[in-house]
Amino acid sequence: MSDFTPTEMMTIAASRALTNDDVCFVGIGAPSAACNIARLTHAPDITLIYESGTVGTKPDVLPLSIGDGELCDTALFTVSVPEMFRYWLQGGRITTGFLGGAQIDRFANLNTTVVGPYDHPKVRLPGGGGAPEIASNCGQIFITMALSKRGFVDKLNFITSMGHGEGGNHRERLGIKTKGPTRVITDICMLEPDPVTKELTVVSIHQGVTRQQIIENCGWPIKFAETVIDTPVPTETELQTLRDINARTKKAHQGTKEAA
Amino acid sequence: MSDFTPTEMMTIAASRALTNDDVCFVGIGAPSAACNIARLTHAPDITLIYESGTVGTKPDVLPLSIGDGELCDTALFTVSVPEMFRYWLQGGRITTGFLGGAQIDRFANLNTTVVGPYDHPKVRLPGGGGAPEIASNCGQIFITMALSKRGFVDKLNFITSMGHGEGGNHRERLGIKTKGPTRVITDICMLEPDPVTKELTVVSIHQGVTRQQIIENCGWPIKFAETVIDTPVPTETELQTLRDINARTKKAHQGTKEAA
Amino acid sequence: MARLTSLAEAISENVHDGDTVAMEGFTHLIPYAAGHEVIRQGKKDLFLIRMTPDILYDQLIGTGAARGMKFSWGGNPGVGSLHRFRDAVENQWPRPLEIEEHSHAAMANAYEAGAANLPFAMLRGYIGADLTKVNPNIKQVTCPFTGEVLAAVPAIRPDVTIIHALRADRKGNVLLEGIVGVQKEAVLGAKRSIVTVEEIVNELNPPSPNSVVLPSWAVTAVVEVPGGAFPSYAQGYYPRSNAFYIAWDEIARDRDTFQAWIEENIMKARPEDFAKHAKKAA
Amino acid sequence: MARLTSLAEAISENVHDGDTVAMEGFTHLIPYAAGHEVIRQGKKDLFLIRMTPDILYDQLIGTGAARGMKFSWGGNPGVGSLHRFRDAVENQWPRPLEIEEHSHAAMANAYEAGAANLPFAMLRGYIGADLTKVNPNIKQVTCPFTGEVLAAVPAIRPDVTIIHALRADRKGNVLLEGIVGVQKEAVLGAKRSIVTVEEIVNELNPPSPNSVVLPSWAVTAVVEVPGGAFPSYAQGYYPRSNAFYIAWDEIARDRDTFQAWIEENIMKARPEDFAKHAKKAA
């Protein structure tokens, strides 16, 4: 192991895919870290939008929720939630949306709804939130999830948000004009949909990871692209920026515990 | 003739129909004067809304347009025009709407669109603006128009906004739940729809006006209610309030004429 | 005109057993004090509506106040599961919970349609999503001009909406600011509404003519409850207690610790107890 | 990102002959300077859209720049007719004008639907109104839940929208305030947009987090034109010239006086000439 964790690598790899011109619909957790690392390193003019209505936020600490006061305080402006979903997301103004989930399949469809049957779930997950429309209305989708057999499954219990559906031109057939998931960033490798079949394929492997590890951690027989590169390791700046914001965040969220 | 003009009587009679609990959608001209006289005399808590989006305005001078700065400066708050028409008018929040027009028929339908055929009009009028939906979405409608053969016609060239349609229960048959025009205030008398037929009927006559004058100035054979009262003359307070605001208004609108 | 009253009266007059109730708040301005009063008064068989049911709805569900819930994301934001919600859905404890599940976009549009007095909302949504298979309240509508098919959901028109806002004036006009969520729509679409506020002031003084204001005549009851959004927050008054949200995970995981917490912090508490949280203002 | 440029360039790059153009402003913030530049550059065959075409559209119609107009109220507010508009409709002078006429509610909803990327808007409207008989773009849609029938109109998606706003920062983020009309929707629904502003400042400083802001990346061009809304007004900068609106009635009544006015005040003028009107700020 080198001097960074797999989660750090995942976050930094995701941040690199973002540019100054991006308008990002940010989710909580890894996406929020990735987007803010991009903003604090190579993409200072990136626009970050959280579904709580905050547009152009520049949080100093990462929010715990999608609507922490920090997001509003540092935003260019804040709109109502109906406006956010109508004018900005459905309006086609978002270039890149971030999603994650409990389960993903080979065509980058996601499940965050239930494990087991919908009516009698074994595990009731939080549900889709903004995901179904983020998946279809953003220009493209990045997905961040740690690679594991439990998460990368052969068949989803429930399609919360559609990625490439049954693969191939399924999105087109449904009249969707956006690209859908173009990149899945995991803690040990990066996947991209095959240009034709749309099946997720390994295109880049993080430092110190073997192909065997990837195969063993995926719930379907995962394919490797013809050319697979080594993911460049985090730079000193990237790592330091990530660790600084994580440290600030941890400190900020550990207030005094109080009863209501 | 006494010491007030027919227009003054019309405006003051209209103002008296308003109460403290009313939320009024105000039009320009006579309605604006009437609503503000009500506010400045017997109904200080009346809520005035102009379709430009200003809610709870208390203008010191009457606006020339529906969106003078005075309306926004003195409003409780100002919303966008889509919100005004969606949440507030269509939302059913307005108790009383004021309308006027170039032409009215016996069922209080109004024309502000064209004289002559629509495709080849003899006179092209400004059009309906907010009227079609004000007419159906406000709790009730007051109409202010000077009584004249040209304005009170047997048949409209064009129905811009529906009053009682063909009379009787026509509104109900179309699924409209609001009352429609309940009062027409003219410069010489007041009309109300007959409870059953909905035909406009004289219920009150202003001072110094004869029945013959009313009959001669109406384009259809106008009916009189069983009981017709004398419209109470303006009080000193009402007249003075109206004349004061008219004087302030005249002064405010006569700025220096300039070319753009 | 809104009635300025006490929280106990506002809830007792406006929330009835069996009502459809929206207590809205998108992370910010969640009406915790009012929700606790609903629990304290033992309201029953409520059908709850909220885009993001969080701890407050976990409390309502765990105490058995709810017969059902319409929602789009039911979790403890940034922390994990709502254990009481899961226990109700997975094990029917303390009673079965009927659920009607949507996406955020659909819920936001449905509130918007409710405020606009429309019977339904339409959206470019739900494409390829399985919710359409399990929720009969997701239908379709066809554009009469282009032939495009859009998703349709019923407008949300609660019996009563409860929100928390920053301040009100003595006439009952209400100001919201910051992350305003769907609260304005939820109030305007409801038959009755209760607004708790951090403070009642002489002059509302909105910072902009375009500030988010609810006029007194569009609200049923206004109640001053300083700190009433804790552990959520009130912009400019006190911050979100992320620590409490983290701590809830442990409290709610177990039925006994949950019930003990409810007994101590809701049943034995009063609305005025929230005021201590407001004192932390910067 | 919006390009900060000159008015001549903004118009010449973004307004093309034949375009569908919305120059919006509901009494407040009407983009007169930009409209005059459109006339000066001799743009032709425009299809104009506006809820309340007033003097500016009278000028565009009278100079023959427009082939058609979609609108809901075409008058000189509080004064009377738009004589050039009437002359075009009644006498086809200087050319025939195709009209598509709606109600305010329908237009407002149609702009809203355009901003929301929907193909159409629905409303409780047009009941018993004759416009439904003369405008084929008023159709119906049925609620899939209740069976209610609502009016439907196509969304408004202009080729280019032109508005005037209060100020922008150096990145091109724009602030509107006061009577904001349908300007935000008109910009978001358009393929391209031009915003003229009273001033460009270092910091936008919106007075409220919920202020009406258009971010730079949602706007094509931003141009500083002080006084650019005259004889309309800019809240906090200068008042509406009601006197000019009254005076226009006489200028526009006659074709010759109208043409002389255009020659003198538009063809021989420059955008900078508007600055003198901004100097009257209180």
XYZ file of C-alpha atoms in Angstrom, chain A:
260
model
C 0.000 0.000 0.000
C 1.229 3.435 -0.848
C 0.529 6.582 1.120
C -3.119 7.018 0.101
C -6.256 5.008 0.789
C -8.500 3.431 -1.866
C -11.262 5.883 -0.939
C -8.891 8.801 -1.404
C -7.919 7.432 -4.798
C -11.579 7.051 -5.756
C -12.416 10.614 -4.758
C -9.404 12.093 -6.500
C -9.961 10.074 -9.674
C -13.540 11.350 -9.770
C -12.421 14.933 -9.238
C -10.104 14.757 -12.242
C -12.940 13.996 -14.610
C -14.458 17.420 -13.915
C -13.613 20.650 -15.721
C -14.035 24.391 -15.273
C -16.990 24.407 -17.659
C -18.948 21.765 -15.800
C -22.201 22.454 -14.055
C -22.463 19.593 -11.583
C -25.403 18.182 -9.729
C -23.617 17.017 -6.606
C -24.660 14.205 -4.310
C -23.591 13.706 -0.706
C -20.496 11.723 0.276
C -17.835 10.861 -2.296
C -19.345 13.056 -5.077
C -19.375 16.090 -2.816
C -15.733 15.542 -1.914
C -14.748 14.942 -5.549
C -16.509 18.048 -6.822
C -14.992 20.256 -4.173
C -11.502 18.845 -4.713
C -11.885 19.685 -8.400
C -12.964 23.196 -7.445
C -10.055 23.616 -5.053
C -7.456 22.272 -7.504
C -7.734 22.286 -11.303
C -11.292 23.598 -11.859
C -11.783 26.750 -9.763
C -14.693 27.979 -11.917
C -16.699 24.761 -11.836
C -20.345 25.303 -10.855
C -21.614 23.068 -8.076
C -25.343 22.621 -7.547
C -26.964 20.715 -4.706
C -30.536 19.542 -5.069
C -31.566 21.575 -2.029
C -31.568 24.534 -4.426
C -28.111 26.001 -3.851
C -26.408 27.093 -7.077
C -22.725 27.902 -7.394
C -21.780 26.832 -3.881
C -18.223 26.952 -2.571
C -18.403 25.181 0.775
C -15.381 25.427 3.040
C -16.354 22.192 4.775
C -18.199 19.301 3.167
C -21.894 19.211 4.045
C -23.266 16.269 6.028
C -26.659 16.716 4.400
C -27.654 17.977 0.990
C -28.911 21.179 2.597
C -26.424 22.295 5.234
C -26.401 26.048 5.842
C -22.837 26.178 4.529
C -24.158 25.426 1.035
C -26.576 28.348 1.065
C -24.122 30.725 2.732
C -21.552 30.173 -0.008
C -23.943 29.904 -2.974
C -24.339 32.464 -5.737
C -28.077 32.037 -5.203
C -30.588 29.551 -3.839
C -33.830 28.541 -5.517
C -36.853 26.589 -4.349
C -36.799 22.843 -4.820
C -39.529 22.854 -7.509
C -37.503 25.417 -9.458
C -34.353 23.337 -9.040
C -35.977 20.263 -10.533
C -37.984 22.118 -13.194
C -35.783 24.912 -14.567
C -32.311 23.636 -13.792
C -32.338 19.825 -13.873
C -35.208 19.168 -16.301
C -34.295 22.378 -18.098
C -31.172 20.594 -19.285
C -28.764 23.022 -17.627
C -26.679 20.404 -15.806
C -23.671 18.960 -17.613
C -22.709 16.282 -15.107
C -24.640 14.489 -12.414
C -23.148 12.242 -9.751
C -24.878 9.119 -8.549
C -24.097 6.212 -6.290
C -26.154 3.368 -4.964
C -26.380 0.205 -2.951
C -26.313 -1.896 -6.105
C -25.217 -1.412 -9.701
C -25.467 -3.806 -12.659
C -23.283 -4.181 -15.754
C -25.265 -1.528 -17.627
C -24.878 1.014 -14.821
C -28.464 0.807 -13.692
C -28.686 1.580 -9.974
C -30.703 0.377 -7.013
C -31.131 2.479 -3.887
C -34.681 1.345 -3.124
C -34.956 -2.197 -1.727
C -33.124 -5.462 -1.287
C -35.668 -8.206 -1.774
C -39.197 -7.806 -3.121
C -40.571 -4.245 -3.119
C -43.660 -5.151 -1.090
C -41.798 -7.273 1.457
C -38.264 -5.988 1.426
C -35.448 -7.660 3.243
C -33.743 -4.281 3.489
C -35.610 -1.085 2.898
C -33.136 1.478 1.499
C -33.796 5.242 1.471
C -35.167 5.336 -2.075
C -34.342 7.201 -5.230
C -34.553 10.846 -4.211
C -33.445 12.830 -7.224
C -31.774 9.886 -8.981
C -34.410 8.839 -11.564
C -34.445 12.292 -13.184
C -30.773 13.073 -12.558
C -30.044 9.923 -14.554
C -32.030 11.067 -17.586
C -31.715 14.871 -17.517
C -27.997 15.528 -16.887
C -25.673 15.642 -19.869
C -23.695 12.729 -18.465
C -23.525 10.725 -15.252
C -20.522 9.797 -13.137
C -20.982 7.030 -10.601
C -18.784 6.547 -7.550
C -19.032 3.272 -5.626
C -16.568 0.991 -3.936
C -16.209 -2.235 -5.945
C -17.689 -5.200 -4.072
C -19.657 -8.345 -4.873
C -22.533 -7.046 -2.748
C -22.701 -3.809 -4.713
C -21.777 -4.879 -8.251
C -24.465 -7.470 -8.919
C -25.544 -9.630 -11.802
C -29.168 -8.578 -11.448
C -30.676 -5.666 -9.546
C -33.562 -6.206 -7.151
C -35.043 -2.933 -8.333
C -34.084 -0.374 -10.963
C -34.192 2.907 -9.084
C -32.523 4.880 -11.854
C -31.802 3.790 -15.376
C -28.269 3.795 -16.693
C -27.995 2.043 -20.047
C -31.022 -0.158 -19.355
C -30.616 -3.393 -21.269
C -27.533 -2.013 -23.002
C -26.933 -1.017 -26.619
C -29.137 1.851 -27.770
C -31.766 1.338 -25.086
C -31.648 4.978 -23.949
C -32.144 6.213 -27.495
C -35.052 3.852 -27.972
C -36.740 5.434 -24.968
C -36.215 8.898 -26.434
C -33.508 9.949 -23.987
C -31.037 12.373 -25.550
C -28.448 12.528 -22.769
C -25.416 10.248 -22.513
C -26.174 8.491 -19.243
C -23.362 6.959 -17.170
C -20.055 7.576 -18.920
C -17.769 6.627 -16.065
C -17.859 4.531 -12.899
C -15.140 5.393 -10.437
C -14.449 2.733 -7.806
C -11.894 2.430 -5.052
C -9.745 0.050 -7.113
C -10.417 0.814 -10.775
C -12.396 2.863 -13.257
C -15.036 1.501 -15.623
C -16.568 2.904 -18.771
C -19.421 1.586 -20.872
C -18.348 -0.225 -24.025
C -19.095 2.132 -26.937
C -21.458 -0.388 -28.546
C -22.814 -2.806 -25.942
C -22.697 -0.251 -23.117
C -21.488 -2.951 -20.730
C -19.216 -1.544 -18.046
C -15.605 -2.350 -18.802
C -12.416 -1.756 -16.839
C -10.371 1.032 -18.447
C -8.001 2.042 -15.671
C -6.602 0.291 -12.612
C -5.478 2.028 -9.450
C -1.952 1.568 -8.143
C -1.236 -1.764 -6.490
C -4.442 -3.446 -7.642
C -4.458 -6.681 -9.660
C -6.912 -7.759 -12.343
C -7.738 -10.738 -10.148
C -8.842 -8.481 -7.307
C -11.193 -6.675 -9.654
C -12.630 -9.912 -11.007
C -13.141 -11.303 -7.515
C -14.904 -8.207 -6.255
C -17.407 -7.941 -9.103
C -20.696 -9.833 -9.121
C -20.621 -10.434 -12.856
C -17.805 -11.699 -15.115
C -16.260 -8.288 -15.635
C -14.596 -7.384 -18.916
C -11.415 -5.409 -19.447
C -10.971 -2.897 -22.247
C -8.402 -3.546 -24.949
C -6.244 -0.816 -23.496
C -6.211 -0.585 -19.743
C -4.098 2.150 -18.196
C -2.693 2.656 -14.742
C -4.636 5.326 -12.903
C -2.191 8.138 -12.175
C -1.573 8.281 -8.429
C -2.807 11.307 -6.481
C -0.537 14.314 -6.559
C 0.660 15.878 -3.335
C -1.680 18.829 -3.920
C -4.697 16.635 -4.543
C -4.079 14.535 -1.456
C -3.399 17.497 0.768
C -6.492 19.337 -0.447
C -8.650 16.276 0.201
C -7.204 15.644 3.638
C -7.526 19.280 4.621
C -11.176 19.495 3.680
C -11.887 16.162 5.363
C -10.220 17.380 8.533
C -12.164 20.662 8.479
C -15.344 18.724 7.858
C -14.795 16.240 10.672
C -14.154 19.037 13.110
C -17.212 20.999 11.989
C -19.646 18.082 12.298
C -18.585 16.983 15.759
C -20.553 19.517 17.726
C -21.884 18.828 21.156
C -24.499 16.101 21.107
C -27.768 17.396 22.485
C -31.278 16.076 22.948
C -34.119 17.951 21.304
